[in-house]
């Protein structure tokens, strides 16, 4: 799971001047990308009598991003972002295979009024969220890119994923005195990836519809202490056969001081099927919380973090995941990081428990 947040940055505050747009230079085009891989030794319980591999070479966060952006002569900032990714880590996107597909495709406008995004990208609730720190290059307990368990019985994220990268419109206010507000509206949720839907109109009751999300956060400093806090809420209309309308809400916080980062988050949803992001199911509930502490000095980072997630369904046993991570990273140079990742995972599907322990070296490349 990628982690691109507006929670730690202020929006551009270029002024918007009334009147027709004047001629301006073409938009500047940049290409960036990332790849996270490594080698792990894994010791895991069997699942249904089937043993698992004892080594693993993950290939994740494998994406190329094309961004075009420029400042018009009237001061308005305009841009577009297209992110191409190989496959889908969560197995939730359509199509869910190993082909290279667009994960995000959206346009944006920025000015003194704030920022507006239109297209397929994460919601304001996702982008403004704070959580436990990542200290292993490219991986953490909250929305992990690498999760070394043969089974995932309940979600492993405190982030708002009800609409993930579905087609939507979002608005972010300017940051005033450290505070910012964001809202998103998604007509149809469920594809989790961009949908080329220029022709036709989606039928009603085909998926969770008319999802509204709102988020607020604060980013500031008090002397030598940096503070980040957020809260969010989202809800949508369930298909006729889905029962109750799905809801999700949560909050998170980060504190930074003298190289230390203490962070955590809490999340809950209702009427979303356990282990899914946006499948309406009346009566299901999921609760997730996480906390972690990291320390960074020069090229080094070290830390530890914990995540616990519980899913409930009337008449069935609770599902639960407990996830510990210990490790760190070292920057070999610009865009090149090497890390040690130790994971202790316990997955209970309501019937039996599967324990997994793993340790590995991670290599993260970004450009």
Short mmCIF file of C-alpha atoms in Angstrom, two decimals:
data_model
loop_
_atom_site.label_atom_id
_atom_site.label_comp_id
_atom_site.label_asym_id
_atom_site.label_seq_id
_atom_site.Cartn_x
_atom_site.Cartn_y
_atom_site.Cartn_z
CA UNK A 1 0.00 0.00 0.00
CA UNK A 2 1.37 3.30 -1.07
CA UNK A 3 1.54 6.15 1.51
CA UNK A 4 1.23 9.55 -0.19
CA UNK A 5 -0.07 11.96 2.41
CA UNK A 6 -1.18 15.58 2.43
CA UNK A 7 -1.09 15.42 6.21
CA UNK A 8 2.52 16.53 6.43
CA UNK A 9 2.56 19.24 3.79
CA UNK A 10 0.81 22.53 3.18
CA UNK A 11 -1.03 23.18 -0.07
CA UNK A 12 0.34 25.57 -2.63
CA UNK A 13 -1.08 29.03 -2.00
CA UNK A 14 -0.71 30.63 -5.39
CA UNK A 15 -3.35 33.33 -5.90
CA UNK A 16 -6.23 32.98 -8.31
CA UNK A 17 -6.71 36.12 -10.41
CA UNK A 18 -10.06 36.81 -12.02
CA UNK A 19 -10.19 37.03 -15.81
CA UNK A 20 -9.35 34.81 -18.76
CA UNK A 21 -6.26 32.57 -18.63
CA UNK A 22 -3.31 34.00 -20.52
CA UNK A 23 -0.81 32.14 -22.62
CA UNK A 24 1.70 30.22 -20.51
CA UNK A 25 4.57 27.78 -20.91
CA UNK A 26 3.74 24.10 -21.46
CA UNK A 27 3.38 21.95 -18.34
CA UNK A 28 6.60 20.46 -17.01
CA UNK A 29 6.61 16.65 -17.23
CA UNK A 30 8.50 14.52 -14.71
CA UNK A 31 8.80 10.74 -14.38
CA UNK A 32 9.42 9.02 -11.05
CA UNK A 33 9.14 5.52 -9.75
CA UNK A 34 9.84 3.06 -6.97
CA UNK A 35 10.62 -0.60 -6.38
CA UNK A 36 10.85 -2.49 -3.10
CA UNK A 37 12.27 -5.98 -2.99
CA UNK A 38 14.27 -8.17 -0.63
CA UNK A 39 14.93 -11.67 0.68
CA UNK A 40 13.18 -13.23 3.71
CA UNK A 41 13.44 -16.39 5.76
CA UNK A 42 9.96 -17.43 6.91
CA UNK A 43 8.76 -19.92 9.55
CA UNK A 44 4.97 -20.31 9.33
CA UNK A 45 2.33 -22.78 10.48
CA UNK A 46 0.62 -24.79 7.76
CA UNK A 47 -2.85 -23.77 6.58
CA UNK A 48 -5.35 -26.59 6.09
CA UNK A 49 -2.53 -29.10 6.19
CA UNK A 50 -0.63 -27.32 3.41
CA UNK A 51 2.90 -26.18 4.28
CA UNK A 52 4.28 -22.85 3.08
CA UNK A 53 7.63 -21.83 1.58
CA UNK A 54 10.40 -21.00 4.02
CA UNK A 55 11.93 -18.26 1.84
CA UNK A 56 10.40 -15.31 -0.03
CA UNK A 57 11.53 -12.66 -2.53
CA UNK A 58 8.86 -9.91 -2.54
CA UNK A 59 8.50 -7.42 -5.40
CA UNK A 60 6.23 -4.57 -4.33
CA UNK A 61 5.56 -0.82 -4.77
CA UNK A 62 6.59 -1.34 -8.39
CA UNK A 63 5.26 1.77 -10.05
CA UNK A 64 6.04 4.52 -12.53
CA UNK A 65 4.46 7.95 -12.03
CA UNK A 66 4.13 10.56 -14.76
CA UNK A 67 3.31 14.05 -13.52
CA UNK A 68 2.66 17.15 -15.62
CA UNK A 69 2.41 20.46 -13.76
CA UNK A 70 2.78 24.15 -14.43
CA UNK A 71 1.82 27.59 -13.19
CA UNK A 72 -0.42 29.51 -15.55
CA UNK A 73 0.03 33.23 -16.13
CA UNK A 74 -2.94 33.92 -13.88
CA UNK A 75 -1.19 32.16 -10.97
CA UNK A 76 -3.30 29.01 -11.08
CA UNK A 77 -1.37 25.73 -10.74
CA UNK A 78 -2.66 22.96 -13.02
CA UNK A 79 -1.50 19.39 -13.31
CA UNK A 80 -2.21 15.73 -14.00
CA UNK A 81 -0.82 12.52 -12.49
CA UNK A 82 -0.79 9.05 -14.05
CA UNK A 83 0.57 6.16 -11.96
CA UNK A 84 1.29 2.84 -13.65
CA UNK A 85 1.68 -0.22 -11.41
CA UNK A 86 2.48 -3.88 -12.03
CA UNK A 87 -0.28 -5.99 -10.48
CA UNK A 88 -2.05 -5.24 -7.21
CA UNK A 89 -0.69 -6.05 -3.74
CA UNK A 90 -4.11 -6.36 -2.11
CA UNK A 91 -5.66 -8.58 -4.78
CA UNK A 92 -8.59 -6.17 -4.74
CA UNK A 93 -8.17 -4.26 -7.98
CA UNK A 94 -9.94 -4.97 -11.24
CA UNK A 95 -8.26 -6.60 -13.09
CA UNK A 96 -6.43 -8.47 -10.32
CA UNK A 97 -3.50 -9.94 -12.24
CA UNK A 98 0.14 -9.29 -13.04
CA UNK A 99 -0.44 -6.89 -15.93
CA UNK A 100 0.75 -3.30 -15.73
CA UNK A 101 -2.32 -1.11 -15.25
CA UNK A 102 -2.98 2.47 -14.21
CA UNK A 103 -3.45 2.68 -10.46
CA UNK A 104 -4.15 6.41 -10.37
CA UNK A 105 -5.22 8.87 -13.08
CA UNK A 106 -6.33 12.33 -11.98
CA UNK A 107 -6.10 16.05 -12.71
CA UNK A 108 -5.84 18.89 -10.20
CA UNK A 109 -6.04 22.64 -9.81
CA UNK A 110 -4.44 24.66 -6.99
CA UNK A 111 -4.68 28.27 -5.96
CA UNK A 112 -5.54 30.56 -3.11
CA UNK A 113 -8.88 28.70 -2.90
CA UNK A 114 -7.13 25.40 -2.02
CA UNK A 115 -6.79 22.29 -4.16
CA UNK A 116 -9.29 20.29 -6.22
CA UNK A 117 -8.59 16.78 -7.54
CA UNK A 118 -10.79 15.06 -10.15
CA UNK A 119 -10.23 11.49 -11.29
CA UNK A 120 -9.07 8.18 -9.86
CA UNK A 121 -6.99 8.61 -6.71
CA UNK A 122 -7.21 8.13 -2.94
CA UNK A 123 -9.68 10.17 -0.94
CA UNK A 124 -9.01 13.17 1.27
CA UNK A 125 -9.47 10.91 4.31
CA UNK A 126 -6.64 8.65 3.11
CA UNK A 127 -4.24 11.42 2.13
CA UNK A 128 -4.64 13.42 5.36
CA UNK A 129 -4.20 10.48 7.76
CA UNK A 130 -1.40 9.97 10.33
CA UNK A 131 -0.42 6.59 11.76
CA UNK A 132 2.41 4.58 13.31
CA UNK A 133 5.80 5.38 11.70
CA UNK A 134 7.49 3.36 8.99
CA UNK A 135 11.16 2.74 9.86
CA UNK A 136 11.88 -0.20 7.54
CA UNK A 137 12.34 1.19 3.99
CA UNK A 138 9.03 0.86 2.16
CA UNK A 139 7.23 -1.19 4.79
CA UNK A 140 5.30 -0.83 8.04
CA UNK A 141 2.57 -2.51 10.09
CA UNK A 142 -0.19 -0.12 8.95
CA UNK A 143 -1.06 -0.87 5.30
CA UNK A 144 2.07 -3.00 4.81
CA UNK A 145 3.64 -3.56 1.41
CA UNK A 146 5.17 -6.81 2.69
CA UNK A 147 3.10 -9.04 5.03
CA UNK A 148 4.64 -12.48 5.56
CA UNK A 149 1.63 -14.56 6.57
CA UNK A 150 -0.07 -17.25 4.45
CA UNK A 151 -3.47 -15.93 5.53
CA UNK A 152 -5.09 -12.53 6.08
CA UNK A 153 -8.40 -12.98 7.92
CA UNK A 154 -9.10 -9.29 8.57
CA UNK A 155 -7.86 -5.93 7.26
CA UNK A 156 -4.43 -4.59 8.22
CA UNK A 157 -5.00 -0.85 7.78
CA UNK A 158 -6.32 2.18 9.70
CA UNK A 159 -6.53 4.13 6.44
CA UNK A 160 -9.83 5.01 4.73
CA UNK A 161 -10.09 2.44 1.92
CA UNK A 162 -13.82 2.48 1.20
CA UNK A 163 -13.20 4.22 -2.15
CA UNK A 164 -9.40 3.70 -2.54
CA UNK A 165 -8.51 4.71 -6.15
CA UNK A 166 -12.08 4.83 -7.48
CA UNK A 167 -13.14 7.75 -9.69
CA UNK A 168 -13.97 10.70 -7.42
CA UNK A 169 -13.75 14.43 -6.81
CA UNK A 170 -11.96 15.88 -3.77
CA UNK A 171 -11.40 19.34 -2.35
CA UNK A 172 -8.78 20.47 0.19
CA UNK A 173 -8.95 23.84 1.88
CA UNK A 174 -5.83 25.97 2.29
CA UNK A 175 -3.96 25.22 5.51
CA UNK A 176 -4.79 27.97 8.02
CA UNK A 177 -2.96 28.16 11.37
CA UNK A 178 -1.98 24.52 10.85
CA UNK A 179 -5.54 23.28 10.20
CA UNK A 180 -6.88 21.80 6.97
CA UNK A 181 -10.20 20.29 5.86
CA UNK A 182 -10.76 17.83 3.01
CA UNK A 183 -13.88 16.28 1.45
CA UNK A 184 -14.37 13.62 -1.24
CA UNK A 185 -17.35 12.32 -3.22
CA UNK A 186 -17.33 9.00 -5.11
CA UNK A 187 -20.32 8.04 -7.31
CA UNK A 188 -19.43 4.31 -7.43
CA UNK A 189 -16.99 2.37 -5.22
CA UNK A 190 -15.67 -1.11 -5.85
CA UNK A 191 -13.20 -1.19 -8.73
CA UNK A 192 -10.37 0.18 -6.53
CA UNK A 193 -8.65 1.36 -9.73
CA UNK A 194 -9.38 3.94 -12.46
CA UNK A 195 -12.43 3.16 -14.60
CA UNK A 196 -12.60 4.47 -18.18
CA UNK A 197 -16.32 5.23 -18.18
CA UNK A 198 -16.73 8.05 -20.69
CA UNK A 199 -19.57 6.21 -22.44
CA UNK A 200 -22.68 5.12 -20.56
CA UNK A 201 -23.92 5.45 -16.99
CA UNK A 202 -23.54 2.87 -14.22
CA UNK A 203 -26.72 1.07 -13.15
CA UNK A 204 -27.94 1.63 -9.61
CA UNK A 205 -27.34 -1.00 -6.92
CA UNK A 206 -24.29 -2.35 -8.76
CA UNK A 207 -21.90 -1.41 -5.92
CA UNK A 208 -21.60 0.87 -2.91
CA UNK A 209 -22.69 4.27 -4.25
CA UNK A 210 -22.63 7.99 -3.43
CA UNK A 211 -19.81 7.77 -0.89
CA UNK A 212 -19.14 11.00 1.01
CA UNK A 213 -15.94 11.40 3.03
CA UNK A 214 -14.72 14.23 5.23
CA UNK A 215 -11.40 14.66 7.02
CA UNK A 216 -9.54 17.27 9.04
CA UNK A 217 -6.00 17.45 10.30
CA UNK A 218 -3.53 19.70 12.06
CA UNK A 219 0.21 19.98 11.37
CA UNK A 220 2.40 22.30 13.44
CA UNK A 221 5.30 22.73 15.82
CA UNK A 222 5.50 23.68 19.48
CA UNK A 223 9.09 24.56 20.15
CA UNK A 224 11.15 21.48 19.30
CA UNK A 225 8.08 19.20 19.13
CA UNK A 226 6.29 18.56 15.83
CA UNK A 227 2.62 17.54 15.98
CA UNK A 228 0.27 15.94 13.45
CA UNK A 229 -3.32 14.93 14.25
CA UNK A 230 -6.24 13.88 12.02
CA UNK A 231 -9.77 12.51 12.06
CA UNK A 232 -12.05 11.25 9.27
CA UNK A 233 -15.49 9.83 8.50
CA UNK A 234 -17.02 8.22 5.40
CA UNK A 235 -20.30 6.59 4.44
CA UNK A 236 -22.09 5.40 1.30
CA UNK A 237 -25.28 3.76 0.08
CA UNK A 238 -25.26 -0.04 0.01
CA UNK A 239 -26.69 -2.02 -2.93
CA UNK A 240 -30.24 -3.19 -2.37
CA UNK A 241 -28.99 -6.66 -1.41
CA UNK A 242 -26.16 -5.38 0.78
CA UNK A 243 -28.13 -4.46 3.89
CA UNK A 244 -26.86 -1.61 6.07
CA UNK A 245 -25.04 1.36 4.56
CA UNK A 246 -21.27 1.02 5.13
CA UNK A 247 -19.47 3.49 7.40
CA UNK A 248 -15.84 4.00 8.42
CA UNK A 249 -14.14 6.47 10.74
CA UNK A 250 -10.84 6.91 12.53
CA UNK A 251 -8.12 9.18 13.82
CA UNK A 252 -4.33 9.25 14.03
CA UNK A 253 -1.48 11.24 15.55
CA UNK A 254 2.29 11.74 15.27
CA UNK A 255 4.68 13.42 17.70
CA UNK A 256 8.27 14.18 16.73
CA UNK A 257 11.12 15.25 19.01
CA UNK A 258 14.93 15.06 18.77
CA UNK A 259 14.87 12.36 16.08
CA UNK A 260 12.10 10.29 17.73
CA UNK A 261 8.67 9.76 16.13
CA UNK A 262 5.82 8.39 18.23
CA UNK A 263 2.70 7.60 16.25
CA UNK A 264 -0.50 5.67 16.28
CA UNK A 265 -4.01 5.42 14.87
CA UNK A 266 -7.44 3.88 15.50
CA UNK A 267 -10.05 2.83 12.92
CA UNK A 268 -13.50 1.27 12.91
CA UNK A 269 -16.07 0.35 10.28
CA UNK A 270 -19.62 -1.03 10.29
CA UNK A 271 -21.57 -2.93 7.65
CA UNK A 272 -18.43 -3.70 5.62
CA UNK A 273 -17.65 -7.42 5.21
CA UNK A 274 -14.70 -8.55 7.31
CA UNK A 275 -11.47 -8.66 5.36
CA UNK A 276 -12.80 -6.46 2.53
CA UNK A 277 -12.51 -2.75 1.81
CA UNK A 278 -15.97 -1.91 0.44
CA UNK A 279 -18.22 -4.96 0.24
CA UNK A 280 -21.46 -4.06 2.04
CA UNK A 281 -22.52 -6.67 4.60
CA UNK A 282 -25.04 -5.80 7.29
CA UNK A 283 -23.88 -6.50 10.86
CA UNK A 284 -20.14 -6.89 10.24
CA UNK A 285 -17.74 -4.68 12.22
CA UNK A 286 -13.96 -4.25 12.14
CA UNK A 287 -11.72 -2.40 14.59
CA UNK A 288 -8.00 -1.70 14.02
CA UNK A 289 -5.43 0.12 16.10
CA UNK A 290 -1.68 0.60 15.86
CA UNK A 291 1.19 2.27 17.72
CA UNK A 292 4.89 2.59 17.04
CA UNK A 293 8.12 4.37 17.96
CA UNK A 294 10.96 5.17 15.56
CA UNK A 295 14.28 6.97 15.86
CA UNK A 296 16.31 8.46 13.05
CA UNK A 297 19.83 9.89 13.06
CA UNK A 298 21.71 10.74 9.88
CA UNK A 299 21.27 7.84 7.43
CA UNK A 300 20.00 5.44 10.14
CA UNK A 301 16.45 4.61 11.30
CA UNK A 302 15.33 2.03 13.86
CA UNK A 303 12.00 1.27 15.47
CA UNK A 304 9.25 -1.06 16.55
CA UNK A 305 5.49 -1.03 15.86
CA UNK A 306 2.38 -3.09 16.59
CA UNK A 307 -1.00 -3.47 14.85
CA UNK A 308 -4.08 -5.31 16.07
CA UNK A 309 -7.23 -5.88 14.03
CA UNK A 310 -10.48 -7.60 15.02
CA UNK A 311 -13.47 -8.48 12.83
CA UNK A 312 -16.90 -9.37 14.21
CA UNK A 313 -19.92 -11.08 12.66
CA UNK A 314 -23.06 -12.12 14.52
CA UNK A 315 -23.16 -15.87 15.10
CA UNK A 316 -19.54 -16.49 14.06
CA UNK A 317 -16.21 -16.37 15.88
CA UNK A 318 -14.17 -13.17 15.80
CA UNK A 319 -11.26 -12.92 13.38
CA UNK A 320 -8.09 -11.27 14.62
CA UNK A 321 -4.58 -10.33 13.51
CA UNK A 322 -1.70 -9.30 15.76
CA UNK A 323 1.33 -7.93 13.93
CA UNK A 324 4.68 -6.94 15.47
CA UNK A 325 7.49 -5.40 13.45
CA UNK A 326 11.06 -4.66 14.56
CA UNK A 327 13.78 -3.32 12.30
CA UNK A 328 15.44 -0.34 10.72
CA UNK A 329 17.03 1.10 7.64
CA UNK A 330 20.15 2.75 6.28
CA UNK A 331 20.34 5.20 3.39
CA UNK A 332 23.09 4.16 0.99
CA UNK A 333 22.54 7.30 -1.08
CA UNK A 334 19.84 9.37 -2.74
CA UNK A 335 16.90 7.04 -3.46
CA UNK A 336 18.65 3.86 -2.28
CA UNK A 337 17.80 2.37 1.14
CA UNK A 338 18.69 -0.94 2.75
CA UNK A 339 16.70 -2.32 5.68
CA UNK A 340 16.23 -5.15 8.18
CA UNK A 341 12.63 -6.32 8.66
CA UNK A 342 11.56 -8.74 11.43
CA UNK A 343 7.86 -9.70 11.51
CA UNK A 344 5.85 -11.66 14.10
CA UNK A 345 2.27 -12.31 12.93
CA UNK A 346 -0.60 -14.21 14.51
CA UNK A 347 -3.75 -14.73 12.42
CA UNK A 348 -6.94 -16.15 13.96
CA UNK A 349 -9.79 -16.79 11.50
CA UNK A 350 -12.31 -17.65 14.24
CA UNK A 351 -11.59 -21.37 13.94
CA UNK A 352 -7.82 -21.75 14.22
CA UNK A 353 -4.65 -19.69 14.61
CA UNK A 354 -1.68 -19.47 12.22
CA UNK A 355 1.63 -18.08 13.53
CA UNK A 356 4.31 -16.70 11.20
CA UNK A 357 7.79 -15.42 12.01
CA UNK A 358 10.09 -13.94 9.38
CA UNK A 359 13.27 -11.90 8.99
CA UNK A 360 14.73 -10.40 5.87
CA UNK A 361 16.75 -7.74 4.11
CA UNK A 362 14.84 -5.08 2.17
CA UNK A 363 16.19 -3.01 -0.72
CA UNK A 364 14.13 0.07 -1.67
CA UNK A 365 14.88 2.07 -4.82
CA UNK A 366 13.15 5.34 -5.73
CA UNK A 367 13.89 7.75 -8.56
#
